[in-house]
mmCIF file of C-alpha atoms in Angstrom:
data_model
loop_
_atom_site.group_PDB
_atom_site.id
_atom_site.type_symbol
_atom_site.label_atom_id
_atom_site.label_comp_id
_atom_site.label_asym_id
_atom_site.label_seq_id
_atom_site.Cartn_x
_atom_site.Cartn_y
_atom_site.Cartn_z
ATOM 1 C CA UNK L 3 9.424 23.486 -1.423
ATOM 2 C CA UNK L 4 9.687 21.808 -4.793
ATOM 3 C CA UNK L 5 13.071 21.876 -6.495
ATOM 4 C CA UNK L 6 13.286 23.072 -10.119
ATOM 5 C CA UNK L 7 13.982 19.512 -11.311
ATOM 6 C CA UNK L 8 10.697 18.270 -9.831
ATOM 7 C CA UNK L 9 7.916 19.467 -12.097
ATOM 8 C CA UNK L 10 4.163 19.083 -11.940
ATOM 9 C CA UNK L 11 4.475 16.179 -14.332
ATOM 10 C CA UNK L 12 6.581 14.154 -11.918
ATOM 11 C CA UNK L 13 4.857 10.840 -11.218
ATOM 12 C CA UNK L 14 5.370 9.255 -7.781
ATOM 13 C CA UNK L 15 4.603 5.824 -6.375
ATOM 14 C CA UNK L 16 4.068 5.911 -2.607
ATOM 15 C CA UNK L 17 4.319 2.558 -0.827
ATOM 16 C CA UNK L 18 3.153 2.661 2.810
ATOM 17 C CA UNK L 19 1.126 0.177 4.853
ATOM 18 C CA UNK L 20 -0.183 2.729 7.367
ATOM 19 C CA UNK L 21 -3.385 4.170 5.876
ATOM 20 C CA UNK L 22 -3.094 7.534 7.638
ATOM 21 C CA UNK L 23 0.522 8.139 6.645
ATOM 22 C CA UNK L 24 -0.134 7.038 3.052
ATOM 23 C CA UNK L 25 -3.164 9.322 2.739
ATOM 24 C CA UNK L 26 -1.473 12.358 4.310
ATOM 25 C CA UNK L 27 1.698 11.951 2.244
ATOM 26 C CA UNK L 28 -0.304 11.522 -0.958
ATOM 27 C CA UNK L 29 -2.489 14.541 -0.168
ATOM 28 C CA UNK L 30 0.514 16.772 0.560
ATOM 29 C CA UNK L 31 2.341 15.753 -2.613
ATOM 30 C CA UNK L 32 -0.751 16.154 -4.804
ATOM 31 C CA UNK L 33 -1.183 19.675 -3.371
ATOM 32 C CA UNK L 34 2.399 20.388 -4.518
ATOM 33 C CA UNK L 35 1.443 19.372 -8.056
ATOM 34 C CA UNK L 36 2.739 15.808 -8.225
ATOM 35 C CA UNK L 37 0.849 12.927 -9.762
ATOM 36 C CA UNK L 38 0.643 10.218 -7.079
ATOM 37 C CA UNK L 39 -0.272 6.553 -7.037
ATOM 38 C CA UNK L 40 -0.143 4.589 -3.793
ATOM 39 C CA UNK L 41 0.241 0.969 -2.718
ATOM 40 C CA UNK L 42 -0.280 -0.701 0.653
ATOM 41 C CA UNK L 43 2.835 -2.908 0.474
ATOM 42 C CA UNK L 44 5.715 -3.982 -1.735
ATOM 43 C CA UNK L 45 3.771 -6.827 -3.317
ATOM 44 C CA UNK L 46 1.016 -4.465 -4.479
ATOM 45 C CA UNK L 47 3.654 -1.960 -5.637
ATOM 46 C CA UNK L 48 5.313 -4.666 -7.752
ATOM 47 C CA UNK L 49 2.041 -5.224 -9.608
ATOM 48 C CA UNK L 50 1.602 -1.476 -10.139
ATOM 49 C CA UNK L 51 5.188 -1.142 -11.417
ATOM 50 C CA UNK L 52 4.521 -3.833 -14.031
ATOM 51 C CA UNK L 53 1.692 -1.689 -15.425
ATOM 52 C CA UNK L 54 3.184 1.829 -15.173
ATOM 53 C CA UNK L 55 6.437 3.699 -14.853
ATOM 54 C CA UNK L 56 7.258 6.309 -12.211
ATOM 55 C CA UNK L 57 9.811 9.064 -11.779
ATOM 56 C CA UNK L 58 10.095 8.615 -8.006
ATOM 57 C CA UNK L 59 9.414 5.745 -5.598
ATOM 58 C CA UNK L 60 8.815 6.577 -1.928
ATOM 59 C CA UNK L 61 8.643 3.463 0.214
ATOM 60 C CA UNK L 62 8.224 2.510 3.826
ATOM 61 C CA UNK L 63 10.812 -0.022 4.957
ATOM 62 C CA UNK L 64 8.756 -2.171 7.352
ATOM 63 C CA UNK L 65 5.657 -3.527 5.655
ATOM 64 C CA UNK L 66 3.823 -6.877 5.569
ATOM 65 C CA UNK L 67 4.132 -9.425 2.718
ATOM 66 C CA UNK L 68 7.025 -7.603 0.984
ATOM 67 C CA UNK L 69 9.033 -4.918 2.761
ATOM 68 C CA UNK L 70 10.808 -1.905 1.288
ATOM 69 C CA UNK L 71 14.185 -3.674 0.995
ATOM 70 C CA UNK L 72 12.611 -6.569 -0.940
ATOM 71 C CA UNK L 73 10.779 -4.135 -3.180
#
């Protein structure tokens, strides 16, 4: 369930290299009313973060090119 502080206008960036996990997580969060953008790795997420701001960042830890800790 969504907490009262998380509204439908909450914008999330999901960073996950596994296509299936990224798609399922994005789909579930969109169904809950969140606005979601996704990236395949930390390097791609860095480029997205330069262009937009987000309320929440959800990141995998083990990813190619730039992992979650480096992000």
